[in-house]
Coordinates of C-alpha atoms and ligand atoms in Angstrom, one line a residue:
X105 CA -7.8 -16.7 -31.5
X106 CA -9.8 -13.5 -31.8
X107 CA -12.7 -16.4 -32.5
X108 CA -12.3 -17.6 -29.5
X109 CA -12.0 -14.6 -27.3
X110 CA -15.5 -13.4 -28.7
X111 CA -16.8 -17.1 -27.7
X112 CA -16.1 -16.1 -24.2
X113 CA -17.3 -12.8 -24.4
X114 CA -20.9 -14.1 -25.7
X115 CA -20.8 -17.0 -23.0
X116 CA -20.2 -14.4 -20.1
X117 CA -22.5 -12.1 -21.6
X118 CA -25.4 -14.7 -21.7
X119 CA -24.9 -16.4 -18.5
X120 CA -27.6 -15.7 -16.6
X121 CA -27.9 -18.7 -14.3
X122 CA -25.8 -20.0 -11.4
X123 CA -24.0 -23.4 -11.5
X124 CA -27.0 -24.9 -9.5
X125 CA -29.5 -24.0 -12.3
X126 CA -30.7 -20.8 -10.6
X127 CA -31.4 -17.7 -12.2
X128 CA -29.0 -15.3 -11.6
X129 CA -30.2 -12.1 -9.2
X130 CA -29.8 -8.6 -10.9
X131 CA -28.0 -5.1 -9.1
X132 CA -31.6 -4.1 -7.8
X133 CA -31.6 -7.4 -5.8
X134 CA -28.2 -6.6 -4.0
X135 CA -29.3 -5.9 -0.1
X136 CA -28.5 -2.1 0.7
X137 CA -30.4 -0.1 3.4
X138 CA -32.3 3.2 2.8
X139 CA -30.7 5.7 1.0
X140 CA -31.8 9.4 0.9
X141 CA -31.9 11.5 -2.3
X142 CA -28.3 13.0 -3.2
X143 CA -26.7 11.9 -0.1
X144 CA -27.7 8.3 -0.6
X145 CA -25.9 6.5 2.3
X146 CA -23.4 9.3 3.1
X147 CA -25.3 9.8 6.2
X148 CA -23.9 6.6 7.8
X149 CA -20.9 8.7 8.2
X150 CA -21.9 11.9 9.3
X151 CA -20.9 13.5 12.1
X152 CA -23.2 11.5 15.0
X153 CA -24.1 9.0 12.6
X154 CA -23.8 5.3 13.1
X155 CA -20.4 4.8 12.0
X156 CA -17.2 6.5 11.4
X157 CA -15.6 7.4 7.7
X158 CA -12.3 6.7 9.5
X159 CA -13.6 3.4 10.4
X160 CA -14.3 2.0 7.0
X161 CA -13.5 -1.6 8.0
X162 CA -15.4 -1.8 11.4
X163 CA -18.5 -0.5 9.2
X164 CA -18.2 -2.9 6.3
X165 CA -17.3 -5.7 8.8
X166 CA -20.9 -5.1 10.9
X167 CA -23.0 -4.1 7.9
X168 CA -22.4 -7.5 6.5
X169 CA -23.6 -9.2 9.4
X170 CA -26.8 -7.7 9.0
X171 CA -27.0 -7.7 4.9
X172 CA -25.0 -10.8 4.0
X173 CA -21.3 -11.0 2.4
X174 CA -22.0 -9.1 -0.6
X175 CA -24.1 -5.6 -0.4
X176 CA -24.3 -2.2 -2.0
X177 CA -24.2 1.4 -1.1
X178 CA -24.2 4.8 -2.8
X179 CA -21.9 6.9 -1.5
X180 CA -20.1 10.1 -3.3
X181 CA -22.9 9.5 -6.0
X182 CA -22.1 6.0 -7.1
X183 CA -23.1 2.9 -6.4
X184 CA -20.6 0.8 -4.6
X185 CA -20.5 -2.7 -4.5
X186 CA -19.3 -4.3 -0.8
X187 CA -17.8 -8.0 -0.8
X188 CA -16.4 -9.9 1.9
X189 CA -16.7 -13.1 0.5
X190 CA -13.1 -14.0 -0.6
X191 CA -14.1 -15.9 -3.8
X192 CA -15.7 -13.0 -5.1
X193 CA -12.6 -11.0 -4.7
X194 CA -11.1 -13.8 -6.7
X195 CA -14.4 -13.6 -9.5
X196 CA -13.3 -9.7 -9.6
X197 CA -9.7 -9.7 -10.1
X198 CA -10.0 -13.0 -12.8
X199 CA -12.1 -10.5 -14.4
X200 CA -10.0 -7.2 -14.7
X201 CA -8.3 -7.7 -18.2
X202 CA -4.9 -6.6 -19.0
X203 CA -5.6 -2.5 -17.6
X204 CA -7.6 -2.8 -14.9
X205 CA -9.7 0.3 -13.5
X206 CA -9.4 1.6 -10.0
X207 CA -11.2 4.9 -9.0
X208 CA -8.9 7.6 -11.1
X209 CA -7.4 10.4 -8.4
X210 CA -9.0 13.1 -10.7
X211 CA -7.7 15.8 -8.7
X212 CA -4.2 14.5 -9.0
X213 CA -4.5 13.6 -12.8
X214 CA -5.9 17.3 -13.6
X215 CA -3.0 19.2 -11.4
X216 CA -0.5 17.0 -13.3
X217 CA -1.4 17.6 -16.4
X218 CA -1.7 21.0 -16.4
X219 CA 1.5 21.6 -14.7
X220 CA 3.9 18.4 -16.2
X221 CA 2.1 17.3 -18.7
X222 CA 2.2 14.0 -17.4
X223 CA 0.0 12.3 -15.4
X224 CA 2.6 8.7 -13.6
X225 CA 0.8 5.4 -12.4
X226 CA -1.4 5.8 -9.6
X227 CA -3.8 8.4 -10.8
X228 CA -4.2 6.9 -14.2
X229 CA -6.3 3.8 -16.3
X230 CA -6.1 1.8 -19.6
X231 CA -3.5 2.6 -22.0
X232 CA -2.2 5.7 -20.3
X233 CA -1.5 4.2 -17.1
X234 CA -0.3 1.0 -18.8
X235 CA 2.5 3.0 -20.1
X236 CA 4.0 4.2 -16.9
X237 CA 3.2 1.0 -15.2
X238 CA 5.4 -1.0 -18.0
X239 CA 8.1 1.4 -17.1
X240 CA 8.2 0.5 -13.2
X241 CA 8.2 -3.1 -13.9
X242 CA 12.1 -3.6 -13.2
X243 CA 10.8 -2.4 -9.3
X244 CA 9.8 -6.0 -8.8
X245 CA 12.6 -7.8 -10.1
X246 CA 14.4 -9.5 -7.8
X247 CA 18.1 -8.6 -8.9
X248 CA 17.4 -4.7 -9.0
X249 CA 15.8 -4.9 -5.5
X250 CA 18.8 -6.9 -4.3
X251 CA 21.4 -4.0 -5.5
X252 CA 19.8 -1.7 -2.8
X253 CA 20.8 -4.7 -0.1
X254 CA 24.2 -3.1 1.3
X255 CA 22.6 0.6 1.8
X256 CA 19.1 -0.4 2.9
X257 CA 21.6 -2.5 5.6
X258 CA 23.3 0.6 6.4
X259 CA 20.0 2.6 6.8
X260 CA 18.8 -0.1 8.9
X261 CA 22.3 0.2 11.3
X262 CA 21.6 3.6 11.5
X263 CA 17.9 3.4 12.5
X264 CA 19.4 0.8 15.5
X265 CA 21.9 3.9 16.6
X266 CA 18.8 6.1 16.7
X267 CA 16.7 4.6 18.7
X268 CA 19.9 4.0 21.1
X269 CA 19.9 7.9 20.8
X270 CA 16.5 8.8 21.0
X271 CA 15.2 6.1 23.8
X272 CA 14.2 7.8 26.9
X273 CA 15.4 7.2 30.7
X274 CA 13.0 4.1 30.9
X275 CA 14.4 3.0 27.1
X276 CA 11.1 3.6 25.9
X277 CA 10.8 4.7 22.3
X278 CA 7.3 6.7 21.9
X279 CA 5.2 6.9 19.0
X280 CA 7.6 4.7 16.8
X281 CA 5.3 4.9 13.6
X282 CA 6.8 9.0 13.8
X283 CA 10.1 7.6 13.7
X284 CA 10.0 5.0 11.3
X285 CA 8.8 8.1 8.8
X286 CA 12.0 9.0 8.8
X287 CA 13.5 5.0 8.3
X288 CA 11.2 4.4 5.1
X289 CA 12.2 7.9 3.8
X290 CA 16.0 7.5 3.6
X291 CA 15.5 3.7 2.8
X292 CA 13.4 4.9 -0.5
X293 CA 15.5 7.9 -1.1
X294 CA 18.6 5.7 -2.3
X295 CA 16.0 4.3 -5.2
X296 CA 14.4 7.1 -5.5
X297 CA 16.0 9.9 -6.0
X298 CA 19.0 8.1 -6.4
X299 CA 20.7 10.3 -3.5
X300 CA 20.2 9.2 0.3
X301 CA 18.7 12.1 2.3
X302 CA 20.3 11.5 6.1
X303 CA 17.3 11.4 8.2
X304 CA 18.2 10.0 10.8
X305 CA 21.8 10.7 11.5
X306 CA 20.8 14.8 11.1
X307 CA 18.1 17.2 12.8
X308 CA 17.0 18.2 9.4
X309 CA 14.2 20.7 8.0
X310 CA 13.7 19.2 5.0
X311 CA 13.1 16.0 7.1
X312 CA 10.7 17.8 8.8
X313 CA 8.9 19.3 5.2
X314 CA 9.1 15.6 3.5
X315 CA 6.9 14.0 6.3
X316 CA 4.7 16.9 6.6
X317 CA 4.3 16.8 2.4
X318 CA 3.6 13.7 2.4
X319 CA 1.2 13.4 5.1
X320 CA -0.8 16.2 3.4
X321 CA -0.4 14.9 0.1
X322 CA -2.4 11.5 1.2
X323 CA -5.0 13.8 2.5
X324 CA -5.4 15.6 -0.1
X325 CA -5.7 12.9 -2.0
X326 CA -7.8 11.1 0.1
X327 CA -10.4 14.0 0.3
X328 CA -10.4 15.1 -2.7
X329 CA -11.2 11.3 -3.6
X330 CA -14.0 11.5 -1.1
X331 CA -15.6 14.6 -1.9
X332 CA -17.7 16.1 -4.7
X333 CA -15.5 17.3 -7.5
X334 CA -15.6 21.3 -6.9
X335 CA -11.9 21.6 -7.2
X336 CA -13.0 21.7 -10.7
X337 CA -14.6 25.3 -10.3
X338 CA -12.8 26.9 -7.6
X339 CA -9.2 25.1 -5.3
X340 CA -10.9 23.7 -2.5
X341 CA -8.4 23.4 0.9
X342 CA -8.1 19.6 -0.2
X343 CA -6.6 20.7 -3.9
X344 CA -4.7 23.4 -2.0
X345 CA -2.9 20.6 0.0
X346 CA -2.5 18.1 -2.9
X347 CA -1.0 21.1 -4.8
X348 CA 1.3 22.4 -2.3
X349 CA 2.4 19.1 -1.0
X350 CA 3.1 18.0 -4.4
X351 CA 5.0 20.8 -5.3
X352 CA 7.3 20.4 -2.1
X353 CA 8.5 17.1 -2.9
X354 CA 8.8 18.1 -6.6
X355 CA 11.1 20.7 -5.5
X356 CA 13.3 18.6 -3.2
X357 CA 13.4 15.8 -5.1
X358 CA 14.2 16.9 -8.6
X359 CA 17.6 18.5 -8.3
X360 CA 18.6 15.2 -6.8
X361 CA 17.4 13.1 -9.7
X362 CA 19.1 15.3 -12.1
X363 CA 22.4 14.8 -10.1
X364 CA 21.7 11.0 -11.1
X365 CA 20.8 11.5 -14.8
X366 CA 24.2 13.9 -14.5
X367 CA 25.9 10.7 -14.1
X368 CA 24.1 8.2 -16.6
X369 CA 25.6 10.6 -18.6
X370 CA 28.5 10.1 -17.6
X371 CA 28.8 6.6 -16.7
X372 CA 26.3 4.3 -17.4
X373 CA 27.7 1.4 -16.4
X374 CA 28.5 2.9 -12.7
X375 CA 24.3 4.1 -12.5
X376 CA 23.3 0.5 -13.6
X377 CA 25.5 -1.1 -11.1
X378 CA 24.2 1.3 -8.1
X379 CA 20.7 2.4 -9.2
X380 CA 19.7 -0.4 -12.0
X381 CA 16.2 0.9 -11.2
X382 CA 16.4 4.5 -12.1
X383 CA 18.8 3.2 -14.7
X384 CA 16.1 1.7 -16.9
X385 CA 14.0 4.9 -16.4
X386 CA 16.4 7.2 -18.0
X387 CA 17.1 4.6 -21.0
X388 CA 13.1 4.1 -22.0
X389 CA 12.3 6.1 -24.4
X390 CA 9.0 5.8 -24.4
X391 CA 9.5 8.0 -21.3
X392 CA 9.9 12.3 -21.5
X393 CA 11.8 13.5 -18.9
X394 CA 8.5 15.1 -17.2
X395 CA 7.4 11.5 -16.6
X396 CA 10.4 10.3 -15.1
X397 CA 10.1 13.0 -12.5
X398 CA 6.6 12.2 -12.3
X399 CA 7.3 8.1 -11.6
X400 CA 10.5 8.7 -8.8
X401 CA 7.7 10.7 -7.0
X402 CA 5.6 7.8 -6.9
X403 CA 8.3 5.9 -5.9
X404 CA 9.1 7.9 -3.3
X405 CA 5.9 9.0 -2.2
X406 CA 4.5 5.3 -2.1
X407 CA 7.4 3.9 -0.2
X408 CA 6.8 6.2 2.7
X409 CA 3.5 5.7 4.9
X410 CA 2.2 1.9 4.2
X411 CA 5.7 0.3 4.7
X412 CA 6.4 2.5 8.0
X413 CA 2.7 1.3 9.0
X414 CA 3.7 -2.0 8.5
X415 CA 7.2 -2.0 10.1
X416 CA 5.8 -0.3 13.5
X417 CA 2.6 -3.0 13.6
X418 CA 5.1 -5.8 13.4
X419 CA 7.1 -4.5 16.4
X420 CA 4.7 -3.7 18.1
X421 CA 2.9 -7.8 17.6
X422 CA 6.5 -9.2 18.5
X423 CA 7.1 -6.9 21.4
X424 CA 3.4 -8.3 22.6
X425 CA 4.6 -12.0 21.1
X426 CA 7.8 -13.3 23.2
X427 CA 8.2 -16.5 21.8
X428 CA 7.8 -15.1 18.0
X429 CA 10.2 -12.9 18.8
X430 CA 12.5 -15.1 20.2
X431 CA 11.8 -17.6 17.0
X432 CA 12.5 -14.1 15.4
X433 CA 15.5 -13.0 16.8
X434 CA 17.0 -16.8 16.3
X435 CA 16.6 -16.3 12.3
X436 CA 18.1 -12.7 12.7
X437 CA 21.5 -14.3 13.8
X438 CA 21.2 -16.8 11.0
X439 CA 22.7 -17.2 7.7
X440 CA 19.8 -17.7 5.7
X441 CA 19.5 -14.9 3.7
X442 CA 15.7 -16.1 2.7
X443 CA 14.6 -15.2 6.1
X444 CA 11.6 -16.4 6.1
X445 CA 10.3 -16.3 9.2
X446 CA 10.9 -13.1 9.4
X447 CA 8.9 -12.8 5.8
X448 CA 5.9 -14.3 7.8
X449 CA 6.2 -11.8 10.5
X450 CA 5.5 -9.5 7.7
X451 CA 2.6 -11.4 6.3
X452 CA 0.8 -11.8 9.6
X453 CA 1.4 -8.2 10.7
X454 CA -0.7 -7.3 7.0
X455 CA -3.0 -9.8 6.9
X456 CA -4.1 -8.4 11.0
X457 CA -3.7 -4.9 9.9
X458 CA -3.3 -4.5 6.2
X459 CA -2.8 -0.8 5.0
X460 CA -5.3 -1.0 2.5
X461 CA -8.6 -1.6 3.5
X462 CA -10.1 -3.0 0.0
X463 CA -9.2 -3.4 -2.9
X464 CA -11.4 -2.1 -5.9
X465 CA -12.0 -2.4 -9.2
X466 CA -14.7 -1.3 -11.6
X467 CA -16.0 -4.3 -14.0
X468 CA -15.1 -4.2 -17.5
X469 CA -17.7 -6.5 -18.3
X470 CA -21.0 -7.7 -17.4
X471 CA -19.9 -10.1 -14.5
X472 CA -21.1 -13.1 -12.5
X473 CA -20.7 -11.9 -8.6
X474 CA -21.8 -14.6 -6.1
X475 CA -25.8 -15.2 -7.2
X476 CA -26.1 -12.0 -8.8
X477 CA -25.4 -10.7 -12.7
X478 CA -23.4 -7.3 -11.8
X479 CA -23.4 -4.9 -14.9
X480 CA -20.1 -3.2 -16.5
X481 CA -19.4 -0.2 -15.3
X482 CA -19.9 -1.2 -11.2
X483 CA -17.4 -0.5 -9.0
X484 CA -17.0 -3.2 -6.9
X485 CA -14.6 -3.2 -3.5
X486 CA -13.3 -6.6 -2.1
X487 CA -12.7 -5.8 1.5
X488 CA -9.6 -7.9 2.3
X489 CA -9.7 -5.7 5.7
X490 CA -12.5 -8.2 6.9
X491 CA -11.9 -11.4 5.2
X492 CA -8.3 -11.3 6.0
X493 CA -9.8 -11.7 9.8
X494 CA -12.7 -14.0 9.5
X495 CA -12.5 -16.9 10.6
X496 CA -14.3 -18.5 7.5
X497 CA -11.0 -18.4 6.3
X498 CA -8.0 -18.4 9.3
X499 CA -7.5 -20.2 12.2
X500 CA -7.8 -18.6 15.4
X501 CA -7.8 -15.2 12.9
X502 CA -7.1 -12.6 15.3
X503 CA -4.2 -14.4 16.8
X504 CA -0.6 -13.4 15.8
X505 CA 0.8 -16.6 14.3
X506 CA 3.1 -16.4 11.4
X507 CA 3.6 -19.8 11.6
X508 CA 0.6 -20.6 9.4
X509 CA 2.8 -18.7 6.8
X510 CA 5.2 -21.1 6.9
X511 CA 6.0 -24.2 4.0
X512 CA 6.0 -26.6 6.7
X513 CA 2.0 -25.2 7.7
X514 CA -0.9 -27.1 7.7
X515 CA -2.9 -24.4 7.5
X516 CA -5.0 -24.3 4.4
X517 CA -5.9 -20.2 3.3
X518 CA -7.9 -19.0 0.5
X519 CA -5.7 -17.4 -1.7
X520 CA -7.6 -14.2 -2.0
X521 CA -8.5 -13.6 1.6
X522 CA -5.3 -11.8 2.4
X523 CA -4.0 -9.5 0.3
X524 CA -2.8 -6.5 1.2
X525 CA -0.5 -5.7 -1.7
X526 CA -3.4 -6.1 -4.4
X527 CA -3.1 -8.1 -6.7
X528 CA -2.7 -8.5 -10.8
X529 CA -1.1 -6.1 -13.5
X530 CA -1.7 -3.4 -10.8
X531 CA -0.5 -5.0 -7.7
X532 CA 2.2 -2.7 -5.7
X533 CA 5.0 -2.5 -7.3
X534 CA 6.9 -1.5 -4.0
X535 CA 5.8 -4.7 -2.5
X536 CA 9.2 -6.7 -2.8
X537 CA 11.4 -3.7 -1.8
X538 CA 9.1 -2.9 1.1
X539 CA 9.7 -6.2 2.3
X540 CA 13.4 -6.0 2.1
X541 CA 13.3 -2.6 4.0
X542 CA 11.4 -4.2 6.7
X543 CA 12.8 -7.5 6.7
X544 CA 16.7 -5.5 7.0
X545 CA 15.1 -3.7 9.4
X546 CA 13.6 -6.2 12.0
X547 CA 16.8 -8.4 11.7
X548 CA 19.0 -5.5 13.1
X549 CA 16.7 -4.5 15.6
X550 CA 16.3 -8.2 17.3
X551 CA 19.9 -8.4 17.0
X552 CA 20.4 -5.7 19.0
X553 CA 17.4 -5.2 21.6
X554 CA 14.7 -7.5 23.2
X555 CA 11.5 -5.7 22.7
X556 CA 9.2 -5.1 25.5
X557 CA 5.7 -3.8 25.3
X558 CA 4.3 -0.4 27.7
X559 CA 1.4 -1.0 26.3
X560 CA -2.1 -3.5 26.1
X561 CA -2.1 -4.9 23.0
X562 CA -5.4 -3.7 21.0
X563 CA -4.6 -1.6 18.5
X564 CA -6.7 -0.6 15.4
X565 CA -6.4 1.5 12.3
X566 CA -7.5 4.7 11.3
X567 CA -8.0 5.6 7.7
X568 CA -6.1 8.3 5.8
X569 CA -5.3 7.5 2.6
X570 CA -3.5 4.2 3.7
X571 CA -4.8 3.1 7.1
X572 CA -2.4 3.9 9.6
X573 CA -2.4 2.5 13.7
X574 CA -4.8 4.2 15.3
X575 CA -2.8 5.0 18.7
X576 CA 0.6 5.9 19.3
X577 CA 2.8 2.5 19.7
X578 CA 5.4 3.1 22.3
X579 CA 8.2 0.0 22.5
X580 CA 10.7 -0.6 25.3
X581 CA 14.5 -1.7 23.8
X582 CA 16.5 -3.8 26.0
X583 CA 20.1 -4.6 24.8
X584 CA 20.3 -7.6 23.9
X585 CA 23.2 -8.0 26.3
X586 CA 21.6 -7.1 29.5
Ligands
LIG2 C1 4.2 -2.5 3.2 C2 4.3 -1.6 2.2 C3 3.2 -1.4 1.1 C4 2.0 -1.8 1.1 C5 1.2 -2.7 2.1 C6 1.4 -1.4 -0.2 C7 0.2 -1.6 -0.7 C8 -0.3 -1.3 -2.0 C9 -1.6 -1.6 -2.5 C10 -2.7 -2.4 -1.7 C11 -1.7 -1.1 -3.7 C12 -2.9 -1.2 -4.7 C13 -2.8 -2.4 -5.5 C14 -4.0 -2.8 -6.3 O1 -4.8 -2.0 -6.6 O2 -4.0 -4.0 -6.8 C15 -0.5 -0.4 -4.0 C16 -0.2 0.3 -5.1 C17 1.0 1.0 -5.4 N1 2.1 1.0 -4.6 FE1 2.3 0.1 -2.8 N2 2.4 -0.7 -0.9 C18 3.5 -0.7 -0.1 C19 4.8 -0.1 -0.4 C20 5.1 0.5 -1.6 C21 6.4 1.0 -1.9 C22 7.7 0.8 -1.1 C23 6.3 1.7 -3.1 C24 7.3 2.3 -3.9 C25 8.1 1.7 -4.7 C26 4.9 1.6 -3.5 C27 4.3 2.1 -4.7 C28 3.0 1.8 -5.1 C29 2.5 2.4 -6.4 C30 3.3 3.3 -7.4 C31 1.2 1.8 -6.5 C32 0.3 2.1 -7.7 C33 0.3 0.9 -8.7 C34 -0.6 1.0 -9.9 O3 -1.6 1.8 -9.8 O4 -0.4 0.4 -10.9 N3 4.2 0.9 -2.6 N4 0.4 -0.5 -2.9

């Protein structure tokens, strides 16, 4: 076996030419633009430069029109490695190995350390991340999601009496993505901590902290990410916010999760019934308790922005939509629990508007890229942002059409033009109990109101540390019996 293995390793380490006999281009021959000493290509996104940071996407997507489908840039000191070519996303993430590396959160990593001693999932690589990431695994089973089904419903009814509350004289709803905040909060909260926090039904401060905590703690992620790493001499106002953030949640969360280790104590068989999830948590014990705190605040902290994101965008496409959302609402008042229409709603809404704008890797190994031989070590970033809307690979790509999700579509996609949960040993784990949420979610709404847009229908992202819409989305909601 171990024969074999090293086989492959010497045949990918000698390949040098491309299946049509070519040799294979080296890094240098990548196309890039100038790049200044130090800054390299930072000044693309300076203030008055030719393109936003917040804009990410829109700067990939039009620097590849001049420099081709594959490019590089240095940026924060390294040197980054652009694809928009779908089958060189596929090349990278047939390449990542069994712990594949993503751009460590440093910052994140350090400040947990130091203060817990443990360091959870999304800061981490190799073995150390591997480890927590084995522990979170029962996240994407099927059955464990399912046992949430009955209060994600009721968090769901009592989003649809909100917005009957909070709809104003012309049953407008404004800036719905603010609202939904509070949805995905108490919707994770039952998972993680264990205890649902009552959003919605109460005017509550620590509602009020949670969303502000989290917000800061993706910016504080996000620049301390971005910048040069002088948190490490002196707590710049990005470390200040990841701290403080972080230590917000910690301190609302944790009393609630040992409530729920109070009862495994007492009752197993009660906590594996209602929280299977958190159940498996407190019996590994290759876990401290430390690191258990550390993974329900990923849970929680991951389940917030991207799947409120994605919830508001898909309301806002079938308020724009009326015969989706008529094809919706139809499946809403069905009995098939797949719903899978619905499910295609969700789909579409990502692959338009996908939280993530890339996804990247660094190579474990010297790797084959399009024409060109790309050493270890390279960070390379597949943005799924543009291919998901090129038409290279979708029909009509920037119409809403879940359709082509469907079985019954003719539509042939690349499988790795669209992927806005990742993909691999470190896909999201929260992917199949974000679509729940949302799916619960959409089937009460169009069973209660027809949606109707106020607004035109571009919208666009802005990047935090997920993207987020980049305007307010304000929804009309008509009962359904008018
Ligand atoms: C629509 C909602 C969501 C979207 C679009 C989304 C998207 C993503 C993406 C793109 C990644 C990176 C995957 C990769 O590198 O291959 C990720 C990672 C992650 N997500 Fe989500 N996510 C969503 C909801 C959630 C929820 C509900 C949770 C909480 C359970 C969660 C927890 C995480 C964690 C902990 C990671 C890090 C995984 C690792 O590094 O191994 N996400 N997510």
């Amino acid at each position: 076996m171990k024969s074999v293995k090293n086989i492959r390793c010497f045949i990918r380490s000698v390949q040098t030419h491309t299946s049509a006999g070519q040799s294979l281009k080296s890094l240098d021959e990548v196309p890039s633009l100038s790049s200044y000493p130090l800054i390299g290509h930072s000044y693309l996104f300076f203030p008055g430069g030719k393109y936003k940071a917040e804009r990410l996407t829109e700067a990939v997507a039009n620097l590849s029109k001049t420099l081709g489908p594959i490019f590089k840039l240095k940026l924060g000191g390294i040197d980054l490695l652009i694809t928009t070519n779908a089958d060189h996303t596929e090349t990278l993430f047939r390449n990542e190995g069994k712990f594949p590396i993503r751009p460590s959160f440093l910052a994140l990593s350090h400040y947990r350390k130091k203060n817990f001693n443990s360091i959870g999932i999304v800061p981490g690589n190799g073995e150390e991340w591997y480890r927590f990431r084995n522990a979170i695994l029962p996240l994407l089973k099927t059955k464990v999601v399912n046992s949430y089904l009955d209060r994600h419903e009721s968090v769901a009814d009592t989003f649809v009496e909100y917005i009957k509350r909070n709809i104003n004289h012309d049953l407008v709803l404004n800036d719905l993505f603010s609202h939904l905040l509070k949805f995905t909060i108490e919707a994770i909260s039952v998972v993680s901590p264990g205890y649902r926090f009552n959003c919605l039904s109460e005017e509550q401060k620590q509602t009020t902290n949670i969303i502000k905590a989290s917000i800061d703690f993706m910016d504080g992620l996000y620049s301390t990410l971005m910048g040069p790493p002088i948190w490490k001499i002196y707590k710049t106002s990005g470390y200040l916010k990841l701290e403080s953030s972080h230590n917000v949640i910690y301190q609302i969360l944790k009393d609630h999760l040992s409530n729920t280790k109070k009862l495994y104590e007492e009752n197993k068989t009660l906590l594996k019934k209602e929280n299977p999830f958190l159940f498996e948590l407190f019996e590994n014990k290759n876990l401290q308790w430390e690191d258990i705190i550390m993974l329900m605040m990923e849970t929680f902290l991951g389940g917030i922005d991207a799947t409120a994101t994605t919830a508001a965008l898909t309301l806002h496409y079938l308020s724009h939509n009326i015969d989706i959302q008529n094809t919706a609402r139809e499946e809403s008042t069905s009995e098939n629990p797949q719903y899978p229409f619905l499910r295609a709603c969700i789909k579409e809404t990502l692959r338009l508007l996908p939280t993530a704008g890339a996804n990247s890797r660094f190579l474990i190994h010297d790797t084959q890229i399009g024409d060109y031989l790309i050493p270890k070590g390279i960070l390379v970033s597949a943005f799924s942002s543009v291919t998901s809307q090129s038409e290279k690979y979708f029909n009509e790509p920037l119409k809403y059409n879940p359709h082509r999700w469907l079985r019954s579509s003719k539509e042939a996609m690349h499988p790795f033009a669209s992927l806005p949960f990742g993909y691999g040993p470190r896909m999201c784990p929260g992917k199949r109990l974000a679509e729940q949420e949302i799916v619960i979610l959409l089937k009460k709404i169009l069973q209660s109101f027809k949606l109707v847009s106020t607004q035109p229908p571009e919208i666009g992202m802005v990047y935090r540390m997920n993207r987020i819409p980049d305007r307010s989305i304000n929804i009309k909601f008509v009962n359904t019996n008018c």
